[in-house]
C-alpha positions as protocol buffer text, in pm:
chain_id: "A"
residue {
  index: 1
  type: MET
  ca { x: -2035 y: -8422 z: -794 }
}
residue {
  index: 2
  type: SER
  ca { x: -2199 y: -8759 z: -870 }
}
residue {
  index: 3
  type: THR
  ca { x: -2553 y: -8841 z: -762 }
}
residue {
  index: 4
  type: ASN
  ca { x: -2416 y: -9159 z: -605 }
}
residue {
  index: 5
  type: ALA
  ca { x: -2221 y: -8956 z: -349 }
}
residue {
  index: 6
  type: PHE
  ca { x: -2536 y: -8762 z: -252 }
}
residue {
  index: 7
  type: GLU
  ca { x: -2729 y: -9089 z: -226 }
}
residue {
  index: 8
  type: LYS
  ca { x: -2462 y: -9224 z: 7 }
}
residue {
  index: 9
  type: LEU
  ca { x: -2478 y: -8908 z: 218 }
}
residue {
  index: 10
  type: SER
  ca { x: -2854 y: -8933 z: 275 }
}
residue {
  index: 11
  type: SER
  ca { x: -2873 y: -9312 z: 309 }
}
residue {
  index: 12
  type: GLU
  ca { x: -2584 y: -9339 z: 555 }
}
residue {
  index: 13
  type: ALA
  ca { x: -2750 y: -9087 z: 785 }
}
residue {
  index: 14
  type: PHE
  ca { x: -3034 y: -9337 z: 836 }
}
residue {
  index: 15
  type: GLU
  ca { x: -2796 y: -9629 z: 866 }
}
residue {
  index: 16
  type: LEU
  ca { x: -2586 y: -9456 z: 1133 }
}
residue {
  index: 17
  type: TYR
  ca { x: -2808 y: -9242 z: 1356 }
}
residue {
  index: 18
  type: LEU
  ca { x: -3150 y: -9152 z: 1211 }
}
residue {
  index: 19
  type: SER
  ca { x: -3478 y: -9343 z: 1203 }
}
residue {
  index: 20
  type: THR
  ca { x: -3790 y: -9313 z: 991 }
}
residue {
  index: 21
  type: SER
  ca { x: -3986 y: -9258 z: 1315 }
}
residue {
  index: 22
  type: ILE
  ca { x: -3930 y: -8994 z: 1580 }
}
residue {
  index: 23
  type: PRO
  ca { x: -3833 y: -9128 z: 1924 }
}
residue {
  index: 24
  type: HIS
  ca { x: -4042 y: -9039 z: 2228 }
}
residue {
  index: 25
  type: LEU
  ca { x: -3930 y: -8969 z: 2583 }
}
residue {
  index: 26
  type: GLU
  ca { x: -4177 y: -9019 z: 2867 }
}
residue {
  index: 27
  type: GLN
  ca { x: -4008 y: -8766 z: 3094 }
}
residue {
  index: 28
  type: LEU
  ca { x: -3769 y: -8475 z: 3076 }
}
residue {
  index: 29
  type: PRO
  ca { x: -3408 y: -8577 z: 3014 }
}
residue {
  index: 30
  type: THR
  ca { x: -3117 y: -8419 z: 3194 }
}
residue {
  index: 31
  type: CYS
  ca { x: -2941 y: -8141 z: 3003 }
}
residue {
  index: 32
  type: LEU
  ca { x: -2648 y: -8375 z: 2942 }
}
residue {
  index: 33
  type: GLU
  ca { x: -2869 y: -8657 z: 2812 }
}
residue {
  index: 34
  type: PHE
  ca { x: -3059 y: -8421 z: 2584 }
}
residue {
  index: 35
  type: TYR
  ca { x: -2746 y: -8262 z: 2444 }
}
residue {
  index: 36
  type: ARG
  ca { x: -2556 y: -8588 z: 2397 }
}
residue {
  index: 37
  type: ASN
  ca { x: -2842 y: -8791 z: 2245 }
}
residue {
  index: 38
  type: PHE
  ca { x: -3023 y: -8529 z: 2038 }
}
residue {
  index: 39
  type: VAL
  ca { x: -2865 y: -8183 z: 2001 }
}
residue {
  index: 40
  type: ALA
  ca { x: -2513 y: -8312 z: 1929 }
}
residue {
  index: 41
  type: GLN
  ca { x: -2657 y: -8561 z: 1678 }
}
residue {
  index: 42
  type: ASN
  ca { x: -2895 y: -8306 z: 1523 }
}
residue {
  index: 43
  type: ARG
  ca { x: -3174 y: -8557 z: 1584 }
}
residue {
  index: 44
  type: PRO
  ca { x: -3540 y: -8473 z: 1664 }
}
residue {
  index: 45
  type: VAL
  ca { x: -3732 y: -8613 z: 1960 }
}
residue {
  index: 46
  type: ILE
  ca { x: -4077 y: -8576 z: 2114 }
}
residue {
  index: 47
  type: ILE
  ca { x: -4089 y: -8527 z: 2491 }
}
residue {
  index: 48
  type: ARG
  ca { x: -4412 y: -8612 z: 2671 }
}
residue {
  index: 49
  type: ASN
  ca { x: -4514 y: -8424 z: 2986 }
}
residue {
  index: 50
  type: ALA
  ca { x: -4250 y: -8165 z: 2903 }
}
residue {
  index: 51
  type: PHE
  ca { x: -4451 y: -7869 z: 3030 }
}
residue {
  index: 52
  type: ALA
  ca { x: -4711 y: -8037 z: 3253 }
}
residue {
  index: 53
  type: SER
  ca { x: -4704 y: -7748 z: 3501 }
}
residue {
  index: 54
  type: TRP
  ca { x: -4843 y: -7496 z: 3252 }
}
residue {
  index: 55
  type: PRO
  ca { x: -5193 y: -7372 z: 3347 }
}
residue {
  index: 56
  type: ALA
  ca { x: -5245 y: -7319 z: 2971 }
}
residue {
  index: 57
  type: LEU
  ca { x: -5301 y: -7693 z: 2926 }
}
residue {
  index: 58
  type: SER
  ca { x: -5629 y: -7672 z: 3116 }
}
residue {
  index: 59
  type: LYS
  ca { x: -5720 y: -7310 z: 3038 }
}
residue {
  index: 60
  type: TRP
  ca { x: -5652 y: -7225 z: 2677 }
}
residue {
  index: 61
  type: ASN
  ca { x: -5949 y: -7284 z: 2450 }
}
residue {
  index: 62
  type: ILE
  ca { x: -6191 y: -7067 z: 2252 }
}
residue {
  index: 63
  type: GLU
  ca { x: -6419 y: -7003 z: 2549 }
}
residue {
  index: 64
  type: TYR
  ca { x: -6137 y: -6899 z: 2780 }
}
residue {
  index: 65
  type: LEU
  ca { x: -5970 y: -6671 z: 2527 }
}
residue {
  index: 66
  type: ARG
  ca { x: -6301 y: -6508 z: 2438 }
}
residue {
  index: 67
  type: GLN
  ca { x: -6394 y: -6449 z: 2802 }
}
residue {
  index: 68
  type: HIS
  ca { x: -6059 y: -6303 z: 2906 }
}
residue {
  index: 69
  type: TYR
  ca { x: -5921 y: -6147 z: 2587 }
}
residue {
  index: 70
  type: GLY
  ca { x: -6219 y: -6111 z: 2352 }
}
residue {
  index: 71
  type: THR
  ca { x: -6174 y: -5736 z: 2302 }
}
residue {
  index: 72
  type: LYS
  ca { x: -5796 y: -5751 z: 2267 }
}
residue {
  index: 73
  type: ASP
  ca { x: -5661 y: -5657 z: 1924 }
}
residue {
  index: 74
  type: VAL
  ca { x: -5455 y: -5935 z: 1766 }
}
residue {
  index: 75
  type: THR
  ca { x: -5259 y: -5965 z: 1441 }
}
residue {
  index: 76
  type: VAL
  ca { x: -5404 y: -6233 z: 1214 }
}
residue {
  index: 77
  type: THR
  ca { x: -5284 y: -6356 z: 874 }
}
residue {
  index: 78
  type: VAL
  ca { x: -5547 y: -6416 z: 607 }
}
residue {
  index: 79
  type: THR
  ca { x: -5509 y: -6626 z: 290 }
}
residue {
  index: 80
  type: PRO
  ca { x: -5758 y: -6782 z: 49 }
}
residue {
  index: 81
  type: ASN
  ca { x: -5591 y: -7124 z: 54 }
}
residue {
  index: 82
  type: GLY
  ca { x: -5424 y: -7161 z: 396 }
}
residue {
  index: 83
  type: TYR
  ca { x: -5072 y: -7114 z: 260 }
}
residue {
  index: 84
  type: ALA
  ca { x: -4893 y: -6813 z: 409 }
}
residue {
  index: 85
  type: ASP
  ca { x: -4531 y: -6746 z: 310 }
}
residue {
  index: 86
  type: ALA
  ca { x: -4560 y: -6999 z: 28 }
}
residue {
  index: 87
  type: VAL
  ca { x: -4546 y: -7043 z: -348 }
}
residue {
  index: 88
  type: THR
  ca { x: -4876 y: -6976 z: -527 }
}
residue {
  index: 89
  type: ASP
  ca { x: -4933 y: -6903 z: -897 }
}
residue {
  index: 90
  type: GLY
  ca { x: -4565 y: -6851 z: -972 }
}
residue {
  index: 91
  type: HIS
  ca { x: -4498 y: -6611 z: -684 }
}
residue {
  index: 92
  type: PHE
  ca { x: -4370 y: -6635 z: -329 }
}
residue {
  index: 93
  type: VAL
  ca { x: -4675 y: -6486 z: -160 }
}
residue {
  index: 94
  type: LEU
  ca { x: -4694 y: -6323 z: 181 }
}
residue {
  index: 95
  type: PRO
  ca { x: -5028 y: -6330 z: 365 }
}
residue {
  index: 96
  type: LEU
  ca { x: -5255 y: -6036 z: 424 }
}
residue {
  index: 97
  type: GLU
  ca { x: -5217 y: -5919 z: 784 }
}
residue {
  index: 98
  type: LYS
  ca { x: -5517 y: -5782 z: 969 }
}
residue {
  index: 99
  type: VAL
  ca { x: -5558 y: -5647 z: 1319 }
}
residue {
  index: 100
  type: MET
  ca { x: -5889 y: -5752 z: 1471 }
}
residue {
  index: 101
  type: PRO
  ca { x: -6043 y: -5819 z: 1813 }
}
residue {
  index: 102
  type: MET
  ca { x: -5966 y: -6167 z: 1942 }
}
residue {
  index: 103
  type: ASP
  ca { x: -6339 y: -6241 z: 1941 }
}
residue {
  index: 104
  type: HIS
  ca { x: -6359 y: -6180 z: 1564 }
}
residue {
  index: 105
  type: PHE
  ca { x: -6071 y: -6420 z: 1508 }
}
residue {
  index: 106
  type: LEU
  ca { x: -6233 y: -6685 z: 1728 }
}
residue {
  index: 107
  type: CYS
  ca { x: -6560 y: -6645 z: 1537 }
}
residue {
  index: 108
  type: SER
  ca { x: -6369 y: -6715 z: 1214 }
}
residue {
  index: 109
  type: LEU
  ca { x: -6261 y: -7050 z: 1363 }
}
residue {
  index: 110
  type: GLU
  ca { x: -6612 y: -7135 z: 1478 }
}
residue {
  index: 111
  type: ASN
  ca { x: -6767 y: -7036 z: 1145 }
}
residue {
  index: 112
  type: PRO
  ca { x: -6503 y: -7086 z: 874 }
}
residue {
  index: 113
  type: VAL
  ca { x: -6569 y: -6922 z: 539 }
}
residue {
  index: 114
  type: GLU
  ca { x: -6458 y: -7045 z: 198 }
}
residue {
  index: 115
  type: ASN
  ca { x: -6149 y: -6864 z: 64 }
}
residue {
  index: 116
  type: ARG
  ca { x: -6077 y: -6705 z: 403 }
}
residue {
  index: 117
  type: VAL
  ca { x: -5828 y: -6889 z: 625 }
}
residue {
  index: 118
  type: HIS
  ca { x: -5731 y: -6710 z: 947 }
}
residue {
  index: 119
  type: TYR
  ca { x: -5417 y: -6788 z: 1145 }
}
residue {
  index: 120
  type: ILE
  ca { x: -5235 y: -6624 z: 1436 }
}
residue {
  index: 121
  type: GLN
  ca { x: -4880 y: -6699 z: 1328 }
}
residue {
  index: 122
  type: LYS
  ca { x: -4678 y: -6379 z: 1338 }
}
residue {
  index: 123
  type: GLN
  ca { x: -4323 y: -6498 z: 1400 }
}
residue {
  index: 124
  type: ASN
  ca { x: -4183 y: -6194 z: 1578 }
}
residue {
  index: 125
  type: SER
  ca { x: -4194 y: -6335 z: 1932 }
}
residue {
  index: 126
  type: ASN
  ca { x: -4563 y: -6249 z: 1939 }
}
residue {
  index: 127
  type: LEU
  ca { x: -4617 y: -6431 z: 2270 }
}
residue {
  index: 128
  type: THR
  ca { x: -4391 y: -6186 z: 2453 }
}
residue {
  index: 129
  type: GLU
  ca { x: -4468 y: -5883 z: 2233 }
}
residue {
  index: 130
  type: GLU
  ca { x: -4840 y: -5917 z: 2158 }
}
residue {
  index: 131
  type: PHE
  ca { x: -4968 y: -6163 z: 2421 }
}
residue {
  index: 132
  type: PRO
  ca { x: -4770 y: -6089 z: 2740 }
}
residue {
  index: 133
  type: GLU
  ca { x: -5083 y: -6166 z: 2943 }
}
residue {
  index: 134
  type: LEU
  ca { x: -5055 y: -6532 z: 2839 }
}
residue {
  index: 135
  type: ILE
  ca { x: -4703 y: -6578 z: 2976 }
}
residue {
  index: 136
  type: ALA
  ca { x: -4841 y: -6640 z: 3326 }
}
residue {
  index: 137
  type: ASP
  ca { x: -5014 y: -6951 z: 3187 }
}
residue {
  index: 138
  type: SER
  ca { x: -4708 y: -7069 z: 2992 }
}
residue {
  index: 139
  type: ALA
  ca { x: -4348 y: -6941 z: 2994 }
}
residue {
  index: 140
  type: ASP
  ca { x: -4126 y: -6688 z: 2819 }
}
residue {
  index: 141
  type: GLU
  ca { x: -3844 y: -6943 z: 2810 }
}
residue {
  index: 142
  type: ILE
  ca { x: -3782 y: -7310 z: 2883 }
}
residue {
  index: 143
  type: GLU
  ca { x: -3535 y: -7276 z: 3167 }
}
residue {
  index: 144
  type: TRP
  ca { x: -3351 y: -7606 z: 3127 }
}
residue {
  index: 145
  type: VAL
  ca { x: -3319 y: -7546 z: 2750 }
}
residue {
  index: 146
  type: SER
  ca { x: -3189 y: -7192 z: 2809 }
}
residue {
  index: 147
  type: THR
  ca { x: -2934 y: -7341 z: 3047 }
}
residue {
  index: 148
  type: LEU
  ca { x: -2830 y: -7598 z: 2787 }
}
residue {
  index: 149
  type: PHE
  ca { x: -2785 y: -7343 z: 2505 }
}
residue {
  index: 150
  type: GLY
  ca { x: -2649 y: -7072 z: 2734 }
}
residue {
  index: 151
  type: ALA
  ca { x: -2899 y: -6814 z: 2611 }
}
residue {
  index: 152
  type: LYS
  ca { x: -3264 y: -6719 z: 2619 }
}
residue {
  index: 153
  type: PRO
  ca { x: -3475 y: -6783 z: 2309 }
}
residue {
  index: 154
  type: ASP
  ca { x: -3452 y: -6536 z: 2022 }
}
residue {
  index: 155
  type: ALA
  ca { x: -3830 y: -6554 z: 1980 }
}
residue {
  index: 156
  type: VAL
  ca { x: -4132 y: -6712 z: 2149 }
}
residue {
  index: 157
  type: ASN
  ca { x: -4428 y: -6753 z: 1913 }
}
residue {
  index: 158
  type: PHE
  ca { x: -4798 y: -6818 z: 1979 }
}
residue {
  index: 159
  type: TRP
  ca { x: -4986 y: -7015 z: 1711 }
}
residue {
  index: 160
  type: MET
  ca { x: -5360 y: -7068 z: 1674 }
}
residue {
  index: 161
  type: GLY
  ca { x: -5564 y: -7127 z: 1364 }
}
residue {
  index: 162
  type: ASP
  ca { x: -5778 y: -7301 z: 1111 }
}
residue {
  index: 163
  type: GLU
  ca { x: -5712 y: -7662 z: 1015 }
}
residue {
  index: 164
  type: ARG
  ca { x: -5678 y: -7541 z: 654 }
}
residue {
  index: 165
  type: ALA
  ca { x: -5370 y: -7334 z: 748 }
}
residue {
  index: 166
  type: ILE
  ca { x: -5053 y: -7509 z: 629 }
}
residue {
  index: 167
  type: THR
  ca { x: -4690 y: -7416 z: 674 }
}
residue {
  index: 168
  type: SER
  ca { x: -4504 y: -7492 z: 351 }
}
residue {
  index: 169
  type: MET
  ca { x: -4177 y: -7684 z: 352 }
}
residue {
  index: 170
  type: HIS
  ca { x: -3883 y: -7478 z: 478 }
}
residue {
  index: 171
  type: LYS
  ca { x: -3593 y: -7485 z: 724 }
}
residue {
  index: 172
  type: ASP
  ca { x: -3486 y: -7249 z: 1002 }
}
residue {
  index: 173
  type: PRO
  ca { x: -3149 y: -7154 z: 1156 }
}
residue {
  index: 174
  type: TYR
  ca { x: -3291 y: -7228 z: 1502 }
}
residue {
  index: 175
  type: GLU
  ca { x: -3310 y: -7505 z: 1758 }
}
residue {
  index: 176
  type: ASN
  ca { x: -3689 y: -7524 z: 1776 }
}
residue {
  index: 177
  type: MET
  ca { x: -3877 y: -7639 z: 2087 }
}
residue {
  index: 178
  type: TYR
  ca { x: -4239 y: -7680 z: 1972 }
}
residue {
  index: 179
  type: CYS
  ca { x: -4502 y: -7718 z: 2245 }
}
residue {
  index: 180
  type: VAL
  ca { x: -4859 y: -7817 z: 2156 }
}
residue {
  index: 181
  type: VAL
  ca { x: -5107 y: -7682 z: 2411 }
}
residue {
  index: 182
  type: SER
  ca { x: -5434 y: -7789 z: 2246 }
}
residue {
  index: 183
  type: GLY
  ca { x: -5512 y: -8023 z: 1956 }
}
residue {
  index: 184
  type: HIS
  ca { x: -5228 y: -8165 z: 1748 }
}
residue {
  index: 185
  type: LYS
  ca { x: -4971 y: -8074 z: 1482 }
}
residue {
  index: 186
  type: ASP
  ca { x: -4865 y: -8300 z: 1195 }
}
residue {
  index: 187
  type: PHE
  ca { x: -4507 y: -8262 z: 1074 }
}
residue {
  index: 188
  type: ILE
  ca { x: -4337 y: -8394 z: 762 }
}
residue {
  index: 189
  type: LEU
  ca { x: -3962 y: -8378 z: 819 }
}
residue {
  index: 190
  type: HIS
  ca { x: -3647 y: -8418 z: 614 }
}
residue {
  index: 191
  type: PRO
  ca { x: -3298 y: -8419 z: 768 }
}
residue {
  index: 192
  type: PRO
  ca { x: -3032 y: -8181 z: 635 }
}
residue {
  index: 193
  type: THR
  ca { x: -2871 y: -8478 z: 456 }
}
residue {
  index: 194
  type: ASP
  ca { x: -3174 y: -8483 z: 222 }
}
residue {
  index: 195
  type: GLN
  ca { x: -3076 y: -8138 z: 96 }
}
residue {
  index: 196
  type: PRO
  ca { x: -2967 y: -8269 z: -249 }
}
residue {
  index: 197
  type: TRP
  ca { x: -3325 y: -8382 z: -320 }
}
residue {
  index: 198
  type: ILE
  ca { x: -3508 y: -8069 z: -197 }
}
residue {
  index: 199
  type: PRO
  ca { x: -3562 y: -7833 z: -494 }
}
residue {
  index: 200
  type: TYR
  ca { x: -3528 y: -7456 z: -455 }
}
residue {
  index: 201
  type: VAL
  ca { x: -3649 y: -7208 z: -716 }
}
residue {
  index: 202
  type: ASN
  ca { x: -3629 y: -6828 z: -726 }
}
residue {
  index: 203
  type: TYR
  ca { x: -3974 y: -6670 z: -724 }
}
residue {
  index: 204
  type: PRO
  ca { x: -4082 y: -6305 z: -753 }
}
residue {
  index: 205
  type: THR
  ca { x: -4234 y: -6180 z: -429 }
}
residue {
  index: 206
  type: ALA
  ca { x: -4597 y: -6083 z: -392 }
}
residue {
  index: 207
  type: GLY
  ca { x: -4859 y: -6040 z: -122 }
}
residue {
  index: 208
  type: TYR
  ca { x: -5230 y: -6094 z: -78 }
}
residue {
  index: 209
  type: GLN
  ca { x: -5440 y: -5780 z: -84 }
}
residue {
  index: 210
  type: GLU
  ca { x: -5813 y: -5735 z: -59 }
}
residue {
  index: 211
  type: VAL
  ca { x: -5951 y: -5614 z: -393 }
}
residue {
  index: 212
  type: ASP
  ca { x: -6328 y: -5574 z: -437 }
}
residue {
  index: 213
  type: GLY
  ca { x: -6391 y: -5811 z: -147 }
}
residue {
  index: 214
  type: GLU
  ca { x: -6157 y: -6083 z: -277 }
}
residue {
  index: 215
  type: LEU
  ca { x: -5799 y: -6177 z: -187 }
}
residue {
  index: 216
  type: LYS
  ca { x: -5577 y: -6116 z: -487 }
}
residue {
  index: 217
  type: ILE
  ca { x: -5206 y: -6175 z: -544 }
}
residue {
  index: 218
  type: VAL
  ca { x: -5032 y: -5841 z: -598 }
}
residue {
  index: 219
  type: PRO
  ca { x: -4663 y: -5838 z: -703 }
}
residue {
  index: 220
  type: GLU
  ca { x: -4429 y: -5650 z: -469 }
}
residue {
  index: 221
  type: GLY
  ca { x: -4151 y: -5471 z: -657 }
}
residue {
  index: 222
  type: ASP
  ca { x: -3868 y: -5651 z: -834 }
}
residue {
  index: 223
  type: GLY
  ca { x: -3757 y: -5869 z: -545 }
}
residue {
  index: 224
  type: ALA
  ca { x: -3721 y: -6246 z: -555 }
}
residue {
  index: 225
  type: ILE
  ca { x: -3680 y: -6519 z: -296 }
}
residue {
  index: 226
  type: SER
  ca { x: -3547 y: -6872 z: -319 }
}
residue {
  index: 227
  type: TRP
  ca { x: -3808 y: -7113 z: -185 }
}
residue {
  index: 228
  type: ILE
  ca { x: -3869 y: -7487 z: -181 }
}
residue {
  index: 229
  type: ASP
  ca { x: -4067 y: -7581 z: -490 }
}
residue {
  index: 230
  type: ILE
  ca { x: -4233 y: -7903 z: -382 }
}
residue {
  index: 231
  type: ASP
  ca { x: -4545 y: -8001 z: -191 }
}
residue {
  index: 232
  type: PRO
  ca { x: -4461 y: -8311 z: 17 }
}
residue {
  index: 233
  type: LEU
  ca { x: -4833 y: -8396 z: 36 }
}
residue {
  index: 234
  type: ASN
  ca { x: -4850 y: -8430 z: -342 }
}
residue {
  index: 235
  type: PRO
  ca { x: -4498 y: -8426 z: -487 }
}
residue {
  index: 236
  type: ASP
  ca { x: -4456 y: -8378 z: -861 }
}
residue {
  index: 237
  type: TYR
  ca { x: -4208 y: -8655 z: -939 }
}
residue {
  index: 238
  type: ASN
  ca { x: -4222 y: -8577 z: -1309 }
}
residue {
  index: 239
  type: LYS
  ca { x: -4086 y: -8231 z: -1240 }
}
residue {
  index: 240
  type: TYR
  ca { x: -3853 y: -8336 z: -958 }
}
residue {
  index: 241
  type: PRO
  ca { x: -3772 y: -8708 z: -991 }
}
residue {
  index: 242
  type: LYS
  ca { x: -3481 y: -8679 z: -744 }
}
residue {
  index: 243
  type: TYR
  ca { x: -3727 y: -8612 z: -461 }
}
residue {
  index: 244
  type: LYS
  ca { x: -3795 y: -8987 z: -467 }
}
residue {
  index: 245
  type: ASN
  ca { x: -3454 y: -9025 z: -300 }
}
residue {
  index: 246
  type: ALA
  ca { x: -3568 y: -8823 z: 2 }
}
residue {
  index: 247
  type: ARG
  ca { x: -3724 y: -8999 z: 300 }
}
residue {
  index: 248
  type: GLN
  ca { x: -4022 y: -8832 z: 458 }
}
residue {
  index: 249
  type: ILE
  ca { x: -4043 y: -8865 z: 835 }
}
residue {
  index: 250
  type: HIS
  ca { x: -4396 y: -8816 z: 967 }
}
residue {
  index: 251
  type: CYS
  ca { x: -4488 y: -8738 z: 1325 }
}
residue {
  index: 252
  type: ARG
  ca { x: -4790 y: -8608 z: 1514 }
}
residue {
  index: 253
  type: VAL
  ca { x: -4731 y: -8391 z: 1820 }
}
residue {
  index: 254
  type: HIS
  ca { x: -5019 y: -8411 z: 2065 }
}
residue {
  index: 255
  type: LYS
  ca { x: -5138 y: -8183 z: 2343 }
}
residue {
  index: 256
  type: GLY
  ca { x: -4881 y: -8172 z: 2621 }
}
residue {
  index: 257
  type: GLU
  ca { x: -4595 y: -8287 z: 2398 }
}
residue {
  index: 258
  type: MET
  ca { x: -4284 y: -8095 z: 2295 }
}
residue {
  index: 259
  type: LEU
  ca { x: -4105 y: -8159 z: 1967 }
}
residue {
  index: 260
  type: TYR
  ca { x: -3737 y: -8078 z: 1952 }
}
residue {
  index: 261
  type: LEU
  ca { x: -3685 y: -7984 z: 1586 }
}
residue {
  index: 262
  type: PRO
  ca { x: -3312 y: -7941 z: 1525 }
}
residue {
  index: 263
  type: SER
  ca { x: -3170 y: -7656 z: 1321 }
}
residue {
  index: 264
  type: LEU
  ca { x: -3159 y: -7694 z: 941 }
}
residue {
  index: 265
  type: TRP
  ca { x: -3422 y: -7971 z: 932 }
}
residue {
  index: 266
  type: PHE
  ca { x: -3677 y: -7923 z: 655 }
}
residue {
  index: 267
  type: HIS
  ca { x: -4036 y: -7927 z: 783 }
}
residue {
  index: 268
  type: HIS
  ca { x: -4394 y: -7897 z: 660 }
}
residue {
  index: 269
  type: VAL
  ca { x: -4672 y: -7849 z: 917 }
}
residue {
  index: 270
  type: ARG
  ca { x: -5047 y: -7907 z: 937 }
}
residue {
  index: 271
  type: GLN
  ca { x: -5276 y: -7892 z: 1239 }
}
residue {
  index: 272
  type: SER
  ca { x: -5610 y: -7981 z: 1389 }
}
residue {
  index: 273
  type: HIS
  ca { x: -5878 y: -7711 z: 1385 }
}
residue {
  index: 274
  type: GLY
  ca { x: -5824 y: -7449 z: 1654 }
}
residue {
  index: 275
  type: CYS
  ca { x: -5488 y: -7601 z: 1753 }
}
residue {
  index: 276
  type: ILE
  ca { x: -5286 y: -7385 z: 1994 }
}
residue {
  index: 277
  type: ALA
  ca { x: -4909 y: -7406 z: 2024 }
}
residue {
  index: 278
  type: VAL
  ca { x: -4609 y: -7212 z: 2153 }
}
residue {
  index: 279
  type: ASN
  ca { x: -4263 y: -7254 z: 2009 }
}
residue {
  index: 280
  type: TYR
  ca { x: -3923 y: -7134 z: 2123 }
}
residue {
  index: 281
  type: TRP
  ca { x: -3649 y: -7045 z: 1876 }
}
residue {
  index: 282
  type: TYR
  ca { x: -3299 y: -7079 z: 2017 }
}
residue {
  index: 283
  type: ASP
  ca { x: -3024 y: -6954 z: 1787 }
}
residue {
  index: 284
  type: MET
  ca { x: -2822 y: -7234 z: 1632 }
}
residue {
  index: 285
  type: GLN
  ca { x: -2447 y: -7263 z: 1667 }
}
residue {
  index: 286
  type: TYR
  ca { x: -2273 y: -7177 z: 1341 }
}
residue {
  index: 287
  type: ASP
  ca { x: -2024 y: -7457 z: 1377 }
}
residue {
  index: 288
  type: ILE
  ca { x: -1892 y: -7735 z: 1150 }
}
residue {
  index: 289
  type: LYS
  ca { x: -2249 y: -7862 z: 1099 }
}
residue {
  index: 290
  type: TYR
  ca { x: -2338 y: -7534 z: 929 }
}
residue {
  index: 291
  type: ASN
  ca { x: -2009 y: -7538 z: 733 }
}
residue {
  index: 292
  type: TYR
  ca { x: -2090 y: -7881 z: 592 }
}
residue {
  index: 293
  type: PHE
  ca { x: -2448 y: -7783 z: 510 }
}
residue {
  index: 294
  type: GLU
  ca { x: -2329 y: -7483 z: 311 }
}
residue {
  index: 295
  type: PHE
  ca { x: -2058 y: -7694 z: 144 }
}
residue {
  index: 296
  type: VAL
  ca { x: -2316 y: -7946 z: 27 }
}
residue {
  index: 297
  type: LYS
  ca { x: -2536 y: -7662 z: -100 }
}
residue {
  index: 298
  type: ASP
  ca { x: -2244 y: -7534 z: -308 }
}
residue {
  index: 299
  type: LEU
  ca { x: -2182 y: -7884 z: -445 }
}
residue {
  index: 300
  type: ILE
  ca { x: -2546 y: -7912 z: -547 }
}
residue {
  index: 301
  type: SER
  ca { x: -2541 y: -7579 z: -727 }
}
residue {
  index: 302
  type: GLY
  ca { x: -2212 y: -7659 z: -896 }
}
residue {
  index: 303
  type: HIS
  ca { x: -2014 y: -7382 z: -725 }
}
residue {
  index: 304
  type: VAL
  ca { x: -1742 y: -7623 z: -611 }
}
């Protein structure tokens, strides 16, 4: 398929319904308004005052978590460079996971150490599974969103970590409702129509392990994973000149704001130091949108 057709696909999306900035709503929309204007169009939006009733907005900080949950064991990922589940030195590398008292994790934020980046980011619905005590200050679902999608979230995740922790570019098969409780998150987004310009490469899998007091990359069997091979903060246009055709959409999500990140959108995430967030993954509908996404992927790879 010609590059011109892919260029038309991605450019027309911005001509017809997308913008290079993310719209903001000052109050909660009705379910119908939200579905019609954003979900049906697969278009992101930031909603202010979306969870203003949460006690977490005034409670959750280092002092509060230390006082109430300092002795609680929590699962923390550790990397030397802040990149967990990311490409490093020719491998797709999983982070080292450690279980430690919450107080030890909080101390790592207060006194960061070189080559040790700590992040609570276990994406297994850790809010409901590991931090059920915090649900009283937040929520185990967003009721109006559950009504809209006709189901409860597949996972509810609690995030807190070092400003050096970065989520590499990827996409998810979920409708993502991302709520920032403290600090801010910085997103770089690409719509699904930018798929032709987003390079994937197969990498052998590995994991960080502690060896003689240092974090080392240790290969894990013969497995491989296809992962996005570009850093949107510093793209290598010599290696991937087609990425110049993609349009980065930048947005900052502040305390008290909720980002609706539609399914299949590519995203890269950074954060302020000690940022706290909760996100809700609602399963996407595998409808014609997914069919077209997979069709375009096959065209890119030459399978059609």
